[in-house]
PDB file of C-alpha atoms in Angstrom:
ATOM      1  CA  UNK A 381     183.225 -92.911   8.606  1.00  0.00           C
ATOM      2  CA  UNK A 382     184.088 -93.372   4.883  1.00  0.00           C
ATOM      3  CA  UNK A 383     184.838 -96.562   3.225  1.00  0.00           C
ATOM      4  CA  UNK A 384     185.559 -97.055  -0.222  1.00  0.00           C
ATOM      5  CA  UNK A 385     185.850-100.689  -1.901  1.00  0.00           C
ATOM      6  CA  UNK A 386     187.584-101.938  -4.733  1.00  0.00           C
ATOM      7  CA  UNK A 387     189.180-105.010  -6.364  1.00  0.00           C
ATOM      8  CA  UNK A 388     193.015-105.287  -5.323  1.00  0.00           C
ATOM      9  CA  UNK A 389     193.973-107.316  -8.794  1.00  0.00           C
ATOM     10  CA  UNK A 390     192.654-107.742 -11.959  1.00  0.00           C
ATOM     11  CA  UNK A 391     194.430-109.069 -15.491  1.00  0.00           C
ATOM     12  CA  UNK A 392     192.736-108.685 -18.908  1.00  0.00           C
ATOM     13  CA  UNK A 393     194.566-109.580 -22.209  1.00  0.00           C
ATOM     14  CA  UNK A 394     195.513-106.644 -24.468  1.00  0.00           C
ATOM     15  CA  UNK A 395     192.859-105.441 -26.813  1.00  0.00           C
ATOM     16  CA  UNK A 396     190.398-106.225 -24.954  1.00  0.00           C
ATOM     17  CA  UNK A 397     187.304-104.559 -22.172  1.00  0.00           C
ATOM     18  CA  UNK A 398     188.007-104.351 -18.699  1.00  0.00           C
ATOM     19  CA  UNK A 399     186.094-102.703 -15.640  1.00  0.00           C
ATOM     20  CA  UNK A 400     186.977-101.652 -12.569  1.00  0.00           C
ATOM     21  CA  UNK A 401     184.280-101.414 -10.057  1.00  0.00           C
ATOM     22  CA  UNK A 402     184.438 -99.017  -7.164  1.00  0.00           C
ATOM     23  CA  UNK A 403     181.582 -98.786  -3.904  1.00  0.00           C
ATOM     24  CA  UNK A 404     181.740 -96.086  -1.490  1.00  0.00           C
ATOM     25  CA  UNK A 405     179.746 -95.581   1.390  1.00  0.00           C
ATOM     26  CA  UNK A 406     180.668 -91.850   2.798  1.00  0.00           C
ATOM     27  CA  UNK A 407     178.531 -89.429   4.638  1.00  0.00           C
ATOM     28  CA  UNK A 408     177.278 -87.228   1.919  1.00  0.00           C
ATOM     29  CA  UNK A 409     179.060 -86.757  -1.810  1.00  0.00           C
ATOM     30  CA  UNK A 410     180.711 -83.942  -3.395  1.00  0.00           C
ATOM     31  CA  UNK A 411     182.292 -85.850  -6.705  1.00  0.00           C
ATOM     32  CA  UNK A 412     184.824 -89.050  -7.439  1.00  0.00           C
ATOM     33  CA  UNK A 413     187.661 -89.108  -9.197  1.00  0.00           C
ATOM     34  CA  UNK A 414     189.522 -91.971 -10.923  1.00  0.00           C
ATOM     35  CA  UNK A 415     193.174 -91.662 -11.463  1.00  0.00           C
ATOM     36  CA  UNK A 416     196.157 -94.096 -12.557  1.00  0.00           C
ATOM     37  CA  UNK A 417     199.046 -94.790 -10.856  1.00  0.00           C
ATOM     38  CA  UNK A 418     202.065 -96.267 -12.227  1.00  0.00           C
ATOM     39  CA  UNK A 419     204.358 -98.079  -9.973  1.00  0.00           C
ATOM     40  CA  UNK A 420     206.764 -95.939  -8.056  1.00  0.00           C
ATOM     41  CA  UNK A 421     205.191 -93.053  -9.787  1.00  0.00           C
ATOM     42  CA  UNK A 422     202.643 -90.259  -8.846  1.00  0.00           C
ATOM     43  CA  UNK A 423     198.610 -90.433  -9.540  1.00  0.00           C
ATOM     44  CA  UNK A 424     197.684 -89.005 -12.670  1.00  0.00           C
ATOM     45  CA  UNK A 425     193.910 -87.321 -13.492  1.00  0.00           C
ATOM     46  CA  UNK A 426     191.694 -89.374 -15.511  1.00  0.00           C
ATOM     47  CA  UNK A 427     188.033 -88.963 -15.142  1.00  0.00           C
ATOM     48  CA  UNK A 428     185.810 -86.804 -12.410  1.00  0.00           C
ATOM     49  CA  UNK A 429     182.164 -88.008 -11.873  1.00  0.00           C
ATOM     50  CA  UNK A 430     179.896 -86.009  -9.831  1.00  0.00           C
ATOM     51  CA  UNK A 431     176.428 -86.699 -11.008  1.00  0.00           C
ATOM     52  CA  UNK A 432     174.923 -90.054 -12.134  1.00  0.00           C
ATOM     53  CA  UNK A 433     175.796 -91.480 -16.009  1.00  0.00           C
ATOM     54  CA  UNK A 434     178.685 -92.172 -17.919  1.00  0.00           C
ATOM     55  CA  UNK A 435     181.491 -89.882 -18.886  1.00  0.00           C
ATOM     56  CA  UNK A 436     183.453 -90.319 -21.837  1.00  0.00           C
ATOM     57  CA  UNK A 437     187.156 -89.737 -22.690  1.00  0.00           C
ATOM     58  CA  UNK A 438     188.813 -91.761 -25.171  1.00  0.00           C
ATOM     59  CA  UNK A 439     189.808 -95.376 -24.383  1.00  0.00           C
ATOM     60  CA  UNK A 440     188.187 -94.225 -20.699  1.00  0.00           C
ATOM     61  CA  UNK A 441     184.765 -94.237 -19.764  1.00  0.00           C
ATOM     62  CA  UNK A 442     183.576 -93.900 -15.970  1.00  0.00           C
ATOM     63  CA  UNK A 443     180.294 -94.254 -14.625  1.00  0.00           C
ATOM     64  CA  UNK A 444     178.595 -93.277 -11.686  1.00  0.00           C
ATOM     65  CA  UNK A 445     175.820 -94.106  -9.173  1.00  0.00           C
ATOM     66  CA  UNK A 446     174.636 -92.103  -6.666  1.00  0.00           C
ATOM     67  CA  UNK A 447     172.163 -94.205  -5.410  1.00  0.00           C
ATOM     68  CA  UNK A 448     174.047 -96.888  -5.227  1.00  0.00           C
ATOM     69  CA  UNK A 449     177.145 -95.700  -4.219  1.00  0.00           C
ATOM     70  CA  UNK A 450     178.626 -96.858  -7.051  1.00  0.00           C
ATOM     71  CA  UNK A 451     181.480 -96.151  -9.990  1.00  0.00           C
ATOM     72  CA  UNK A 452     183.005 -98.290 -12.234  1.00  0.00           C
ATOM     73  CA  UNK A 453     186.321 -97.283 -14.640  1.00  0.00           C
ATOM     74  CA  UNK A 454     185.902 -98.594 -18.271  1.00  0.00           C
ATOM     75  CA  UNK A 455     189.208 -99.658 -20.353  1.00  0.00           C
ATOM     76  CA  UNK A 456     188.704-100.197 -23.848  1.00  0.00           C
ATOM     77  CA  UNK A 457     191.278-101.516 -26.133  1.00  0.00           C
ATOM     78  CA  UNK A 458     193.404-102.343 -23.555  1.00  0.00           C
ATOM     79  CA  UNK A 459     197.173-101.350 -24.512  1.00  0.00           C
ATOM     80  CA  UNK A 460     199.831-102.932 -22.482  1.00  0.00           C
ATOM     81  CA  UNK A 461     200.912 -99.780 -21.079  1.00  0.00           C
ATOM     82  CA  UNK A 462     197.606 -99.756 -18.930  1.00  0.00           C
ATOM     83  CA  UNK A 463     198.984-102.085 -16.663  1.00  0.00           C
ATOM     84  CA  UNK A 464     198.989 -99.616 -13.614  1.00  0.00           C
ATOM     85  CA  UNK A 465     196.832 -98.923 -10.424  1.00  0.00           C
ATOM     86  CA  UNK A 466     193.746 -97.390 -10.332  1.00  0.00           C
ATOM     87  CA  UNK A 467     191.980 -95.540  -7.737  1.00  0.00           C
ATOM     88  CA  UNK A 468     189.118 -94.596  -7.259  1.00  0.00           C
ATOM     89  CA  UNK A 469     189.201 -91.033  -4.873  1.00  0.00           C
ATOM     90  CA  UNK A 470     185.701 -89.801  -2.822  1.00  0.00           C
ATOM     91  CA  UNK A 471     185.367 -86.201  -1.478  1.00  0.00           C
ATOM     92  CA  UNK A 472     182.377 -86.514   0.696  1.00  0.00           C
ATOM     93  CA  UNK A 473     180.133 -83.837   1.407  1.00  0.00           C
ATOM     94  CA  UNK A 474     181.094 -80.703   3.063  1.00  0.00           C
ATOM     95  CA  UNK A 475     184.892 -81.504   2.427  1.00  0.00           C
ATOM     96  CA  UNK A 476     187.215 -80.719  -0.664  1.00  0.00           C
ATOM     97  CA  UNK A 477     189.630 -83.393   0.324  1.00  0.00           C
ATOM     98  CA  UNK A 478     189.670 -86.427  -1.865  1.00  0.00           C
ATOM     99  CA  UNK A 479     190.140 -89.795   0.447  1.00  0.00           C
ATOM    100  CA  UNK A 480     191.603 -92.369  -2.080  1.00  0.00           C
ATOM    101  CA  UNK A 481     190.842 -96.640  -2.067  1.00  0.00           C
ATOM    102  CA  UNK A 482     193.214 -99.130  -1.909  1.00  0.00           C
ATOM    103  CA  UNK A 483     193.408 -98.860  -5.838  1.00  0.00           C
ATOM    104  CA  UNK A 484     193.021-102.177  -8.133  1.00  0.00           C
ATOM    105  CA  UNK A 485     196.412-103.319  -9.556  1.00  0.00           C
ATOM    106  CA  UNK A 486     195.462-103.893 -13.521  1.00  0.00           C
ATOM    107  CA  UNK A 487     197.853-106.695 -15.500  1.00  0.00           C
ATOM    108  CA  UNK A 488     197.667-106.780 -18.835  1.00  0.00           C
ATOM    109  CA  UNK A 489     199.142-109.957 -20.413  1.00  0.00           C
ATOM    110  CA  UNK A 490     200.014-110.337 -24.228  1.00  0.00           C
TER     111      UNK A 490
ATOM    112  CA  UNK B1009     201.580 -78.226 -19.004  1.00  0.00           C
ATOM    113  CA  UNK B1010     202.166 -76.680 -15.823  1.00  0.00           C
ATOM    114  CA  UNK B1011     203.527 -79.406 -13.085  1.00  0.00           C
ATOM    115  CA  UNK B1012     204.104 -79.479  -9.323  1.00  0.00           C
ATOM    116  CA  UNK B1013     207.254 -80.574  -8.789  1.00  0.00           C
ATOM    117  CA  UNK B1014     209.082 -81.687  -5.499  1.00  0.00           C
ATOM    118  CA  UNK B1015     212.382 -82.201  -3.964  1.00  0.00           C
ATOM    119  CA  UNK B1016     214.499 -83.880  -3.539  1.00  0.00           C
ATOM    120  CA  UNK B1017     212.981 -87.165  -5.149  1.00  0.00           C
ATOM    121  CA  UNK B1018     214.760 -89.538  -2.108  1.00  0.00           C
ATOM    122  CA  UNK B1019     215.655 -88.894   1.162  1.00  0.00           C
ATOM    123  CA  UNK B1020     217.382 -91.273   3.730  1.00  0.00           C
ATOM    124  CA  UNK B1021     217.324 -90.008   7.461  1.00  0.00           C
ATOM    125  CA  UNK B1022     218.556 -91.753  10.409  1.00  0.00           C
ATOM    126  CA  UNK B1023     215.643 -92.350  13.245  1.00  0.00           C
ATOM    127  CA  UNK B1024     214.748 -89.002  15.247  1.00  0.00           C
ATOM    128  CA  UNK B1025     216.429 -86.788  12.947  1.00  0.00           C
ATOM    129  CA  UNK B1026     214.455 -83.680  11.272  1.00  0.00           C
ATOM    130  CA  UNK B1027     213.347 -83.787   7.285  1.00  0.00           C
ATOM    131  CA  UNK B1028     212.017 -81.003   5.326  1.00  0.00           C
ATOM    132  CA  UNK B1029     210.250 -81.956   1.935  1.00  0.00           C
ATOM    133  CA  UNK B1030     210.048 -79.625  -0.414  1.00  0.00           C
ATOM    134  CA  UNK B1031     207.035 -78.818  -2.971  1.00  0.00           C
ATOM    135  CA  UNK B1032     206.385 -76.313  -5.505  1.00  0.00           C
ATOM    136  CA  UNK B1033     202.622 -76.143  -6.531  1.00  0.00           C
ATOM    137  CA  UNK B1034     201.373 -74.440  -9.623  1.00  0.00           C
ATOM    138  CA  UNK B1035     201.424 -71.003  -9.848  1.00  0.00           C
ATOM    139  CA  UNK B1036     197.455 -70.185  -9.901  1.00  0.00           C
ATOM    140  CA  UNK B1037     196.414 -72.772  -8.084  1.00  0.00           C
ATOM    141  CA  UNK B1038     194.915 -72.306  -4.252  1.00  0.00           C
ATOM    142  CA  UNK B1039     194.734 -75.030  -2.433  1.00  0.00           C
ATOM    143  CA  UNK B1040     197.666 -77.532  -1.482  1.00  0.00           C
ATOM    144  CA  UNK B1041     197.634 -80.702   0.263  1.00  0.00           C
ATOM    145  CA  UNK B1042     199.810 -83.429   1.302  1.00  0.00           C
ATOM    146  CA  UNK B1043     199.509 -87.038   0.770  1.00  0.00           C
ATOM    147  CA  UNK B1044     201.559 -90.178   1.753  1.00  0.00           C
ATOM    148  CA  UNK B1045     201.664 -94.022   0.662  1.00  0.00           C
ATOM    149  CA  UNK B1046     203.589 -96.627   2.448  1.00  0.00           C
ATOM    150  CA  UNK B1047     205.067 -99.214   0.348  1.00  0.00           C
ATOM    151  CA  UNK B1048     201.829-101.497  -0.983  1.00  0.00           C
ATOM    152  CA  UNK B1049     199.464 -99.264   0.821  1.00  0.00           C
ATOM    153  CA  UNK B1050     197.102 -96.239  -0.441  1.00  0.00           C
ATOM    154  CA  UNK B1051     197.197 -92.542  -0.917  1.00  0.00           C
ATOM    155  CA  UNK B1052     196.470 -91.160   2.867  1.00  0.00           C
ATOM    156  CA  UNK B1053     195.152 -87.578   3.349  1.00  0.00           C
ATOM    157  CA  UNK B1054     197.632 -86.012   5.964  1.00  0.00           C
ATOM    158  CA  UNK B1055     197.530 -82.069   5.231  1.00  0.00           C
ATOM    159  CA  UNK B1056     195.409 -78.971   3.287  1.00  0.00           C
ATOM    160  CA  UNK B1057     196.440 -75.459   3.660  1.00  0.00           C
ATOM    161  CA  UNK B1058     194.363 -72.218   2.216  1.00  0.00           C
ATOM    162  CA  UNK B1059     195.454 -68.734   2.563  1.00  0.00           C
ATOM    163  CA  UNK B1060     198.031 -69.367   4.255  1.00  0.00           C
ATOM    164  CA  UNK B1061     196.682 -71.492   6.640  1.00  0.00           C
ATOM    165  CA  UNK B1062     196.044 -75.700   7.622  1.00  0.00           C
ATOM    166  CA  UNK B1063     192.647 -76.087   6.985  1.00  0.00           C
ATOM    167  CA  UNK B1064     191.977 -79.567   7.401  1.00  0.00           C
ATOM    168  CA  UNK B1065     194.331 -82.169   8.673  1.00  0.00           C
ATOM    169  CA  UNK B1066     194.247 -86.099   9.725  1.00  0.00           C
ATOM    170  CA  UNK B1067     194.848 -87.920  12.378  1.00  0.00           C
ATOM    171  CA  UNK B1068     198.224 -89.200  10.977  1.00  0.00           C
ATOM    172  CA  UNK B1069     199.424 -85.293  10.900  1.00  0.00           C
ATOM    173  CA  UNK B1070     200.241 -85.665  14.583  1.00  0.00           C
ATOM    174  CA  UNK B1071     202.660 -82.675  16.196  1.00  0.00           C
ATOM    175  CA  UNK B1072     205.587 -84.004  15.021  1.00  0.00           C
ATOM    176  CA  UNK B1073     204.299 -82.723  11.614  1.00  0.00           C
ATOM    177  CA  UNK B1074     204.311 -79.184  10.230  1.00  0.00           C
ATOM    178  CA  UNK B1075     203.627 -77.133   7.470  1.00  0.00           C
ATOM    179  CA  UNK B1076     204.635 -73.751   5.964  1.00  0.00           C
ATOM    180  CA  UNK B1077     204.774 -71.688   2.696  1.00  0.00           C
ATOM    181  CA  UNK B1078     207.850 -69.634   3.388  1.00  0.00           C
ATOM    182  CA  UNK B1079     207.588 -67.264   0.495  1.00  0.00           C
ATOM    183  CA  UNK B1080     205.013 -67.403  -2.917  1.00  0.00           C
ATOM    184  CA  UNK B1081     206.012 -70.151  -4.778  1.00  0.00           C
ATOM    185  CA  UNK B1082     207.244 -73.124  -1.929  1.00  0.00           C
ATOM    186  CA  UNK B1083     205.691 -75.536  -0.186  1.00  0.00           C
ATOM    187  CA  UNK B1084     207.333 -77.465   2.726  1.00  0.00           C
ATOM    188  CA  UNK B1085     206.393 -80.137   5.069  1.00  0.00           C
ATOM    189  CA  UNK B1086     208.458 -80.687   7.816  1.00  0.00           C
ATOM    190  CA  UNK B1087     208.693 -84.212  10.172  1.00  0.00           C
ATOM    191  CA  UNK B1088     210.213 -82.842  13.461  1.00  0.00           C
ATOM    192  CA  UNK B1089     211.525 -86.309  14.495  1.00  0.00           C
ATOM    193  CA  UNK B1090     210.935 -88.963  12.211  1.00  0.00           C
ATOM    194  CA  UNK B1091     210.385 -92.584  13.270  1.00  0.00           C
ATOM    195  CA  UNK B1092     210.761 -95.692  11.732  1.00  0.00           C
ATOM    196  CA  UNK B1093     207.158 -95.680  10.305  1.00  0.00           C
ATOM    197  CA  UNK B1094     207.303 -92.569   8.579  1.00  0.00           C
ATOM    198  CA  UNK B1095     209.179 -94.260   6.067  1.00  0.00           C
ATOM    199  CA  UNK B1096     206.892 -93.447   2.564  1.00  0.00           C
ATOM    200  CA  UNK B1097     206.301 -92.176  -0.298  1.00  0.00           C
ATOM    201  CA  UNK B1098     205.184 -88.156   0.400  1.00  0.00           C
ATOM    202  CA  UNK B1099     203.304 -86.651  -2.374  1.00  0.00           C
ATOM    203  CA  UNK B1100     202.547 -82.885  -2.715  1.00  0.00           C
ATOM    204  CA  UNK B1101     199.266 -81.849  -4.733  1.00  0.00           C
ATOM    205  CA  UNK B1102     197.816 -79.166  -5.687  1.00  0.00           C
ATOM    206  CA  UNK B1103     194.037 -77.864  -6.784  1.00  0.00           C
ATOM    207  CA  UNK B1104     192.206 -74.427  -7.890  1.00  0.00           C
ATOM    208  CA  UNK B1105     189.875 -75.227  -5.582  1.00  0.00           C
ATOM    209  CA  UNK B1106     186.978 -75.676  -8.287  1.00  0.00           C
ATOM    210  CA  UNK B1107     184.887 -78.764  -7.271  1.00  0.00           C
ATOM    211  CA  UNK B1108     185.696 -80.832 -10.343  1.00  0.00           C
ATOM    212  CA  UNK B1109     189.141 -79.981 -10.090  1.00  0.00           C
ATOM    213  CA  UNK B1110     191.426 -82.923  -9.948  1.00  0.00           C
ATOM    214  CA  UNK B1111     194.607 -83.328  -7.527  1.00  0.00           C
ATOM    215  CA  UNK B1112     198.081 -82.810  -9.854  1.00  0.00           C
ATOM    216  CA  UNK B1113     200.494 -84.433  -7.852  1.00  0.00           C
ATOM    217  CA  UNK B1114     204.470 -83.850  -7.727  1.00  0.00           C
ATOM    218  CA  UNK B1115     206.609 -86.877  -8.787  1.00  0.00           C
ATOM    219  CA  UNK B1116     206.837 -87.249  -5.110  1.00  0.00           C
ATOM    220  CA  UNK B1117     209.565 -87.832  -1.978  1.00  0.00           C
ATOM    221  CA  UNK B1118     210.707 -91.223  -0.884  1.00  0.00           C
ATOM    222  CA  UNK B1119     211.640 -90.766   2.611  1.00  0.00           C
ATOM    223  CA  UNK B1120     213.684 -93.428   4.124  1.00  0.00           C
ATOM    224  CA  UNK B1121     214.262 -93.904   7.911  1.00  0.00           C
ATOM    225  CA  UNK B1122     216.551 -95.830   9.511  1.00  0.00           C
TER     226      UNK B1122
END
C-alpha cells in the first residue's frame, strides 16, 4: 500500500518562511511532485523531485529524501496570495500515476 | 500556454441518471487520466488511458464508469448511473508521458447528484 502524510493546516504571516513537510512510505519511487491548489480551482505544477537535494524555483524550493521518505515545500516571502493547498503527489515505482496526499491548507494572515 | 480544458464546468443530475464529462487534453500530449475530489477530500486516481486504451484504473472506477476518446482531440468519461456519492469535483489531466512530466489539469467538472 501507499501512504503519504502531511500537515492538514498551517498559517504563517506574510513575508515570512514557511515549510511544508511531506512523508511517504510507497513500494518503490519513481519522482514527487508538489502542486498548489486554490480553492474550488484545479492543481497547478510547481516543483518535481526525483532524486535527493533541493530544487530551486523562485519563491519555491522543494527538497527531497529518499532515504527517508521524505519532502518538504519551501515558501519564501510569503505573499498573501499563497494562501492555497498544497500537495504533495508520489508515483511509486513501476507506475506513472501520481497518487496525491490530503494536501496542507496554507493561511497567510497580514 | 497550451491548457486542457473541460466541459461543462457544473453539472446537476438527478440520482441514476447518465453524465458524460467532457475533456480536451493538449494536443501532443499521450497520456490522459482522470481524477476526482469530494468536497474537503483529496485528488483520487480513478482512470489512465494510452493508445487508445485504459491502462491502469482504481478501485473507485467500478463498471458504472467508462471511458472513450471518440475522435483526436476529446476526452470523455462517462458515469452510467450516478449515485448520490458520485457527487465531486472530476478533473481531467493530461501528461507526455516523460517521467518528470507534471499532471496539467482542466479547470475541472462539478458534478452534482441529487
Amino acid at each position: 500500500g501507499q501512504n503519504i502524510d502531511q500537515p492538514t493546516e498551517m498559517t504563517a504571516t506574510e513575508g515570512a518562511i514557511v515549510q511544508i513537510n511531506c512523508t511517504y512510505q510507497t513500494s518503490g519511487f519513481n519522482g514527487l511532485f508538489w502542486y498548489q491548489q486554490h480553492a474550488g480551482e484545479a492543481p497547478t505544477f510547481l516543483s518535481y523531485n526525483v532524486l535527493d537535494g533541493l530544487e530551486e524555483k523562485g519563491r519555491f524550493s522543494s527538497f527531497l529524501s529518499r532515504s527517508k521518505g521524505y519532502s518538504y515545500l519551501l515558501l519564501k516571502e510569503l505573499q498573501m496570495k499563497d494562501s492555497a493547498s498544497y500537495l504533495c503527489a508520489v508515483k511509486t515505482g513501476g507506475s506513472y500515476i501520481p497518487t496525491f496526499g490530503r494536501g496542507t491548507s496554507l493561511i497567510v494572515h497580514p | 500556454e497550451p491548457e486542457v480544458t473541460q466541459t461543462p464546468s457544473h453539472q446537476v443530475t438527478q440520482m441514476g441518471q447518465e453524465v458524460i464529462l467532457r475533456c480536451v487534453p493538449i494536443s501532443n500530449h499521450l497520456y490522459f487520466y482522470w481524477y476526482r475530489q469530494i468536497l474537503g477530500q483529496k485528488v483520487e486516481f480513478l482512470v489512465s488511458f494510452y493508445n487508445n486504451e485504459i491502462s491502469e484504473k482504481s478501485e473507485i472506477f467500478d463498471d458504472q464508469f467508462s471511458v472513450e476518446r471518440p475522435d483526436g482531440s476529446n476526452f470523455t468519461l462517462k458515469i452510467r448511473s450516478t449515485k448520490l456519492e458520485d457527487s465531486a469535483m472530476y478533473f481531467c489531466a493530461s501528461t507526455t508521458g516523460a517521467n518528470n512530466s507534471p499532471l496539467h489539469f482542466g479547470n475541472g467538472t462539478r458534478l452534482t447528484v441529487t
